[in-house]
Tab-separated table of C-alpha atoms in Angstrom:
chain	number	residue	atom	x	y	z
A	1	UNK	CA	132.892	106.926	92.300
A	2	UNK	CA	133.610	106.095	88.756
A	3	UNK	CA	135.789	103.242	89.734
A	4	UNK	CA	132.409	102.372	91.797
A	5	UNK	CA	130.429	102.521	88.384
A	6	UNK	CA	132.634	101.294	86.701
A	7	UNK	CA	132.304	98.264	88.167
A	8	UNK	CA	129.208	98.154	88.474
A	9	UNK	CA	128.831	98.524	84.799
A	10	UNK	CA	130.996	96.156	84.153
A	11	UNK	CA	129.599	93.343	86.514
A	12	UNK	CA	125.779	93.931	85.319
A	13	UNK	CA	127.388	93.172	81.352
A	14	UNK	CA	128.734	90.344	82.453
A	15	UNK	CA	125.152	89.378	83.943
A	16	UNK	CA	123.305	90.347	80.785
A	17	UNK	CA	125.562	87.790	78.680
A	18	UNK	CA	123.807	85.174	81.152
A	19	UNK	CA	120.293	86.430	80.564
A	20	UNK	CA	120.603	87.284	76.758
A	21	UNK	CA	122.794	83.969	76.295
A	22	UNK	CA	124.630	86.327	73.842
A	23	UNK	CA	127.962	88.360	74.048
A	24	UNK	CA	127.747	92.204	74.747
A	25	UNK	CA	131.388	93.611	73.964
A	26	UNK	CA	134.174	92.303	73.482
A	27	UNK	CA	135.375	91.586	76.450
A	28	UNK	CA	132.151	89.619	77.833
A	29	UNK	CA	132.230	86.267	77.032
A	30	UNK	CA	128.403	84.450	75.352
A	31	UNK	CA	127.399	83.015	78.572
A	32	UNK	CA	128.836	82.921	81.977
A	33	UNK	CA	128.845	79.727	84.771
A	34	UNK	CA	125.817	79.781	87.044
A	35	UNK	CA	128.423	80.390	90.165
A	36	UNK	CA	130.192	83.015	89.002
A	37	UNK	CA	126.614	85.090	88.072
A	38	UNK	CA	125.690	84.165	91.684
A	39	UNK	CA	129.070	85.978	92.856
A	40	UNK	CA	128.062	88.950	90.362
A	41	UNK	CA	124.616	89.279	92.423
A	42	UNK	CA	126.071	89.585	95.804
A	43	UNK	CA	128.872	92.057	94.452
A	44	UNK	CA	125.834	94.435	92.996
A	45	UNK	CA	123.883	94.196	96.096
A	46	UNK	CA	127.619	95.130	97.966
A	47	UNK	CA	128.058	97.898	95.719
A	48	UNK	CA	124.625	99.252	96.034
A	49	UNK	CA	124.627	99.277	99.674
A	50	UNK	CA	127.717	100.656	100.289
A	51	UNK	CA	126.605	103.490	97.817
A	52	UNK	CA	123.408	103.661	99.906
A	53	UNK	CA	125.371	103.916	103.146
A	54	UNK	CA	126.367	107.300	101.684
A	55	UNK	CA	123.551	108.701	100.229
A	56	UNK	CA	121.991	107.634	103.701
A	57	UNK	CA	124.937	109.264	105.384
A	58	UNK	CA	124.038	112.700	102.914
A	59	UNK	CA	120.908	112.809	103.747
A	60	UNK	CA	121.471	112.840	107.385
A	61	UNK	CA	124.537	115.658	107.210
A	62	UNK	CA	126.813	113.195	108.520
A	63	UNK	CA	130.303	112.925	107.411
A	64	UNK	CA	130.637	109.627	105.512
A	65	UNK	CA	134.120	107.922	105.503
A	66	UNK	CA	133.908	107.662	101.977
A	67	UNK	CA	132.352	109.835	98.787
A	68	UNK	CA	129.231	110.679	99.455
A	69	UNK	CA	126.807	109.303	96.691
A	70	UNK	CA	124.241	111.387	94.727
A	71	UNK	CA	120.564	110.277	95.568
A	72	UNK	CA	119.679	110.591	91.944
A	73	UNK	CA	122.338	108.470	90.606
A	74	UNK	CA	121.738	105.685	93.518
A	75	UNK	CA	118.162	105.513	92.504
A	76	UNK	CA	118.997	104.890	88.715
A	77	UNK	CA	121.655	102.892	89.088
A	78	UNK	CA	119.262	100.297	91.562
A	79	UNK	CA	116.627	100.406	88.757
A	80	UNK	CA	119.165	98.967	86.120
A	81	UNK	CA	120.076	96.403	88.738
A	82	UNK	CA	116.178	96.074	89.241
A	83	UNK	CA	115.946	95.054	86.054
A	84	UNK	CA	119.109	93.253	85.122
A	85	UNK	CA	117.885	90.957	88.454
A	86	UNK	CA	114.407	90.565	87.038
A	87	UNK	CA	115.215	88.808	84.071
A	88	UNK	CA	117.186	86.065	86.036
A	89	UNK	CA	114.241	85.875	88.309
A	90	UNK	CA	112.062	85.400	85.748
A	91	UNK	CA	113.677	82.609	83.398
A	92	UNK	CA	117.005	81.025	84.873
A	93	UNK	CA	116.974	77.803	84.205
A	94	UNK	CA	119.469	77.107	87.691
A	95	UNK	CA	117.262	76.988	90.615
A	96	UNK	CA	119.885	77.874	92.889
A	97	UNK	CA	120.460	80.810	90.840
A	98	UNK	CA	117.331	82.132	90.101
A	99	UNK	CA	117.091	82.174	94.141
A	100	UNK	CA	120.181	84.579	95.001
A	101	UNK	CA	118.283	86.812	91.849
A	102	UNK	CA	115.145	86.298	93.771
A	103	UNK	CA	116.945	87.967	96.993
A	104	UNK	CA	119.163	90.332	95.189
A	105	UNK	CA	115.562	91.708	93.538
A	106	UNK	CA	114.454	92.090	96.455
A	107	UNK	CA	116.883	93.310	98.674
A	108	UNK	CA	118.126	96.036	95.830
A	109	UNK	CA	114.328	96.896	96.252
A	110	UNK	CA	114.791	97.828	99.841
A	111	UNK	CA	118.144	99.894	99.405
A	112	UNK	CA	115.859	101.367	97.272
A	113	UNK	CA	112.799	102.347	99.251
A	114	UNK	CA	115.793	103.411	101.774
A	115	UNK	CA	116.820	106.048	99.736
A	116	UNK	CA	113.423	107.074	98.537
A	117	UNK	CA	112.465	108.282	101.971
A	118	UNK	CA	110.365	111.496	102.432
A	119	UNK	CA	109.774	111.026	98.759
A	120	UNK	CA	105.848	111.291	98.877
A	121	UNK	CA	106.685	115.124	100.747
A	122	UNK	CA	109.335	116.230	98.325
A	123	UNK	CA	106.735	115.584	95.111
A	124	UNK	CA	109.035	112.382	94.054
A	125	UNK	CA	108.095	109.094	93.090
A	126	UNK	CA	108.692	105.875	95.727
A	127	UNK	CA	110.300	102.667	93.635
A	128	UNK	CA	107.929	101.400	90.898
A	129	UNK	CA	107.528	97.502	90.479
A	130	UNK	CA	106.279	96.561	86.883
A	131	UNK	CA	104.002	94.523	86.205
A	132	UNK	CA	106.587	92.342	85.080
A	133	UNK	CA	108.861	92.173	87.667
A	134	UNK	CA	105.836	91.146	90.139
A	135	UNK	CA	104.852	88.719	87.507
A	136	UNK	CA	108.351	86.903	87.773
A	137	UNK	CA	108.544	87.089	91.600
A	138	UNK	CA	105.191	85.026	91.599
A	139	UNK	CA	106.585	83.075	88.725
A	140	UNK	CA	109.689	81.664	90.674
A	141	UNK	CA	107.796	81.965	93.710
A	142	UNK	CA	105.509	79.060	92.178
A	143	UNK	CA	108.519	77.274	90.902
A	144	UNK	CA	110.115	77.154	94.484
A	145	UNK	CA	106.898	75.701	95.897
A	146	UNK	CA	106.568	73.271	92.454
A	147	UNK	CA	110.138	71.967	93.701
A	148	UNK	CA	109.792	71.179	96.894
A	149	UNK	CA	108.026	67.870	97.409
A	150	UNK	CA	107.715	68.526	101.471
A	151	UNK	CA	104.958	71.008	100.499
A	152	UNK	CA	102.621	68.314	99.149
A	153	UNK	CA	104.012	65.675	101.843
A	154	UNK	CA	105.374	66.607	105.654
A	155	UNK	CA	108.826	65.997	105.651
A	156	UNK	CA	111.573	67.526	108.380
A	157	UNK	CA	113.524	70.330	106.945
A	158	UNK	CA	116.941	69.022	107.475
A	159	UNK	CA	120.622	70.179	106.374
A	160	UNK	CA	123.313	67.631	106.291
A	161	UNK	CA	126.185	69.548	108.512
A	162	UNK	CA	123.346	71.673	109.537
A	163	UNK	CA	119.541	72.209	111.067
A	164	UNK	CA	117.178	75.151	110.338
A	165	UNK	CA	116.728	76.524	113.590
A	166	UNK	CA	112.567	77.054	114.999
A	167	UNK	CA	113.442	80.371	114.137
A	168	UNK	CA	114.092	79.675	110.240
A	169	UNK	CA	116.632	82.419	109.407
A	170	UNK	CA	119.906	81.145	109.873
A	171	UNK	CA	122.036	78.011	109.285
A	172	UNK	CA	123.357	76.595	112.289
A	173	UNK	CA	125.855	75.252	110.536
A	174	UNK	CA	128.536	72.856	112.290
A	175	UNK	CA	131.500	70.806	110.600
A	176	UNK	CA	132.254	67.487	111.911
A	177	UNK	CA	133.853	67.856	114.162
A	178	UNK	CA	131.224	70.208	115.913
A	179	UNK	CA	133.433	73.404	115.074
A	180	UNK	CA	131.133	76.135	113.706
A	181	UNK	CA	131.880	76.873	109.625
A	182	UNK	CA	132.517	80.650	110.905
A	183	UNK	CA	134.204	82.144	113.171
A	184	UNK	CA	131.522	84.764	114.138
A	185	UNK	CA	128.553	84.938	117.533
A	186	UNK	CA	125.856	84.965	114.491
A	187	UNK	CA	126.093	82.322	112.280
A	188	UNK	CA	125.896	83.120	107.994
A	189	UNK	CA	122.112	83.808	106.645
A	190	UNK	CA	121.015	80.694	105.383
A	191	UNK	CA	120.373	81.827	101.797
A	192	UNK	CA	124.347	82.965	101.029
A	193	UNK	CA	125.721	79.540	102.970
A	194	UNK	CA	123.197	76.929	101.126
A	195	UNK	CA	124.135	79.662	97.608
A	196	UNK	CA	127.890	79.120	98.067
A	197	UNK	CA	127.883	74.901	99.403
A	198	UNK	CA	125.895	74.671	96.345
A	199	UNK	CA	128.419	75.654	93.913
A	200	UNK	CA	131.421	74.677	95.644
A	201	UNK	CA	134.051	72.779	93.646
A	202	UNK	CA	131.292	72.641	90.480
A	203	UNK	CA	130.354	76.375	89.060
A	204	UNK	CA	127.884	74.902	86.606
A	205	UNK	CA	125.584	72.699	88.448
A	206	UNK	CA	122.320	72.322	88.331
A	207	UNK	CA	120.721	69.810	90.316
A	208	UNK	CA	119.267	70.808	93.309
A	209	UNK	CA	118.733	68.247	96.399
A	210	UNK	CA	115.163	67.904	97.758
A	211	UNK	CA	116.745	69.469	101.113
A	212	UNK	CA	117.806	72.452	99.211
A	213	UNK	CA	114.584	72.755	97.374
A	214	UNK	CA	113.194	72.525	100.962
A	215	UNK	CA	115.138	76.110	102.469
A	216	UNK	CA	114.852	77.579	99.204
A	217	UNK	CA	110.861	77.334	99.655
A	218	UNK	CA	111.341	78.951	103.192
A	219	UNK	CA	113.482	81.711	102.564
A	220	UNK	CA	111.540	83.002	99.288
A	221	UNK	CA	108.475	82.724	101.386
A	222	UNK	CA	109.724	84.646	104.243
A	223	UNK	CA	111.363	87.293	101.442
A	224	UNK	CA	107.634	87.846	100.622
A	225	UNK	CA	105.821	88.181	103.651
A	226	UNK	CA	108.923	90.663	104.759
A	227	UNK	CA	109.255	92.907	101.561
A	228	UNK	CA	107.988	96.122	102.242
A	229	UNK	CA	106.726	97.241	98.478
A	230	UNK	CA	102.904	96.666	98.415
A	231	UNK	CA	103.860	94.967	94.488
A	232	UNK	CA	105.146	92.269	96.878
A	233	UNK	CA	103.586	92.186	99.943
A	234	UNK	CA	100.402	92.779	98.241
A	235	UNK	CA	100.473	91.159	95.423
A	236	UNK	CA	100.187	88.531	93.036
A	237	UNK	CA	103.360	87.018	95.135
A	238	UNK	CA	101.703	87.616	98.378
A	239	UNK	CA	98.633	85.798	96.759
A	240	UNK	CA	100.275	82.346	96.500
A	241	UNK	CA	101.743	82.446	99.710
A	242	UNK	CA	98.536	83.332	101.386
A	243	UNK	CA	97.291	80.375	99.814
A	244	UNK	CA	99.673	78.160	101.788
A	245	UNK	CA	97.454	78.318	104.615
A	246	UNK	CA	94.608	76.764	102.490
A	247	UNK	CA	96.411	73.424	102.037
A	248	UNK	CA	95.418	70.471	103.983
A	249	UNK	CA	97.820	71.279	107.590
A	250	UNK	CA	100.585	68.723	107.764
A	251	UNK	CA	102.559	71.016	110.436
A	252	UNK	CA	102.139	73.676	112.785
A	253	UNK	CA	102.887	76.820	111.124
A	254	UNK	CA	106.306	77.989	112.824
A	255	UNK	CA	107.425	74.299	113.226
A	256	UNK	CA	110.607	73.312	111.944
A	257	UNK	CA	109.311	71.345	108.949
A	258	UNK	CA	109.668	73.117	105.402
A	259	UNK	CA	105.011	73.264	105.240
A	260	UNK	CA	105.867	74.552	108.952
A	261	UNK	CA	107.503	76.869	108.220
A	262	UNK	CA	106.089	78.287	105.162
A	263	UNK	CA	102.726	78.166	106.297
A	264	UNK	CA	104.445	80.482	109.388
A	265	UNK	CA	105.670	82.845	106.874
A	266	UNK	CA	102.045	83.473	105.349
A	267	UNK	CA	100.408	83.959	108.823
A	268	UNK	CA	102.803	86.294	109.652
A	269	UNK	CA	102.290	88.223	106.517
A	270	UNK	CA	98.645	88.104	107.789
A	271	UNK	CA	99.127	89.307	110.273
A	272	UNK	CA	101.220	92.375	109.399
A	273	UNK	CA	98.587	93.068	106.525
A	274	UNK	CA	96.218	94.013	109.733
A	275	UNK	CA	98.715	95.600	111.459
A	276	UNK	CA	99.122	98.209	108.306
A	277	UNK	CA	95.482	98.204	107.896
A	278	UNK	CA	95.379	99.261	111.801
A	279	UNK	CA	97.055	102.388	111.037
A	280	UNK	CA	95.302	103.705	107.751
A	281	UNK	CA	92.350	102.552	105.886
A	282	UNK	CA	93.519	102.638	102.740
A	283	UNK	CA	96.131	99.634	103.807
A	284	UNK	CA	93.413	98.066	105.259
A	285	UNK	CA	91.663	97.691	101.742
A	286	UNK	CA	94.897	96.726	100.214
A	287	UNK	CA	95.405	93.981	102.844
A	288	UNK	CA	91.662	92.591	102.405
A	289	UNK	CA	91.702	93.095	98.561
A	290	UNK	CA	94.706	90.781	98.417
A	291	UNK	CA	93.027	87.869	101.147
A	292	UNK	CA	89.994	88.101	98.631
A	293	UNK	CA	92.375	87.585	95.593
A	294	UNK	CA	93.977	84.507	97.175
A	295	UNK	CA	90.721	83.382	98.285
A	296	UNK	CA	88.678	83.629	95.142
A	297	UNK	CA	91.773	82.139	93.558
A	298	UNK	CA	91.986	79.255	95.718
A	299	UNK	CA	87.920	78.437	94.447
A	300	UNK	CA	88.661	78.944	91.137
A	301	UNK	CA	91.497	76.463	91.459
A	302	UNK	CA	90.453	74.067	93.589
A	303	UNK	CA	86.649	74.493	94.618
A	304	UNK	CA	83.922	76.814	96.540
A	305	UNK	CA	84.997	74.854	99.247
A	306	UNK	CA	88.770	75.419	99.250
A	307	UNK	CA	87.886	79.165	98.943
A	308	UNK	CA	86.094	79.198	102.258
A	309	UNK	CA	88.018	77.274	103.852
A	310	UNK	CA	90.794	79.193	102.923
A	311	UNK	CA	88.875	82.475	103.858
A	312	UNK	CA	88.476	80.684	107.425
A	313	UNK	CA	92.159	80.425	108.196
A	314	UNK	CA	93.148	83.560	107.019
A	315	UNK	CA	90.469	85.478	109.163
A	316	UNK	CA	91.964	83.045	112.326
A	317	UNK	CA	95.685	83.518	111.426
A	318	UNK	CA	95.387	87.379	111.967
A	319	UNK	CA	95.145	86.624	115.603
A	320	UNK	CA	93.273	88.176	118.128
A	321	UNK	CA	90.157	90.216	117.122
A	322	UNK	CA	90.717	94.149	117.325
A	323	UNK	CA	88.788	96.266	120.651
A	324	UNK	CA	85.672	97.357	119.183
A	325	UNK	CA	85.326	100.760	118.752
A	326	UNK	CA	89.245	101.227	118.935
A	327	UNK	CA	90.626	104.042	116.096
A	328	UNK	CA	91.817	100.407	114.592
A	329	UNK	CA	88.914	98.528	114.794
A	330	UNK	CA	87.438	102.030	113.066
A	331	UNK	CA	89.984	101.716	110.176
A	332	UNK	CA	90.143	98.332	109.577
A	333	UNK	CA	85.924	98.602	109.161
A	334	UNK	CA	86.363	101.223	106.128
A	335	UNK	CA	88.958	99.581	104.618
A	336	UNK	CA	87.203	96.105	104.907
A	337	UNK	CA	84.221	98.122	103.210
A	338	UNK	CA	86.067	99.716	100.551
A	339	UNK	CA	87.497	96.312	99.745
A	340	UNK	CA	84.052	94.573	99.390
A	341	UNK	CA	82.466	97.623	97.283
A	342	UNK	CA	85.757	97.122	94.869
A	343	UNK	CA	85.598	93.350	94.883
A	344	UNK	CA	81.913	93.829	94.336
A	345	UNK	CA	81.899	96.404	91.024
A	346	UNK	CA	84.593	93.978	89.873
A	347	UNK	CA	82.505	91.207	90.228
A	348	UNK	CA	79.709	92.637	88.153
A	349	UNK	CA	81.740	94.582	85.705
A	350	UNK	CA	83.611	90.524	84.553
């Protein structure tokens, strides 16, 4: 609707004031507080999620409660919001706001993928992730890891007033008296709770505690591992995540410590790449290439032995061997051959 469009445009104008540190109009301030920017990001995601509902209802012939959103307008709005989020992901100094922008970018990308369902069959293009966007996601992930001391030395992952469950992705937050913070059966998403608690009472808060840094690293790792766009789950962000498996193991993957959770996310990504590769030789080649790139980068930065160790861990993390002669095994074999050929040609050209 026109009201929804005006709300979306106004929210983006205010966020651009934060990104560019300059006013965009007479009613827009030169800059806005991180807490306000965080709330605007959440508003943009909710607006697009509501519009996605209308798009899906229109595609399936279901009568929506509100006006049915046009597909082209929805996809265009997603692209604009992603571009705004990408600037915050790449350059934002406030770590908690950077996490919010990181989450918003990947959420909107997922909504856009859903709205583009069947695009290949209809001759339309799937959502594109520009190289600078993927580089910004990778830079943010590097920043999150750099701020997390637990990735350098094992530490228990705890939150004051709550504990990260072993599944790792929702905070069981309780008040001092043992009563849940929210009166629902499901606890709030860890990221939302973390951001809200951080900015509560201090809109410009910059300092992030050690425990918060740990949770940020874990959440960002899971977001990359679960993203459905190949530029993320098979691009430079995935390489950085996979390299966490090559670090000296201070915790078991999937344990409650930050290192274990990050390594668990990386192992889950390896297993996902193999599942996809079992369905298509092209997917298999893509999965092997990102693993080759991660091992090569590890060897270049930390030495040949470190690269070999990472390669061995990646093989182990993939899980049980595929049944020889099965269709999945044949597709994985073809993908491996294509990846080795492409890697060899690239090495020869260099």
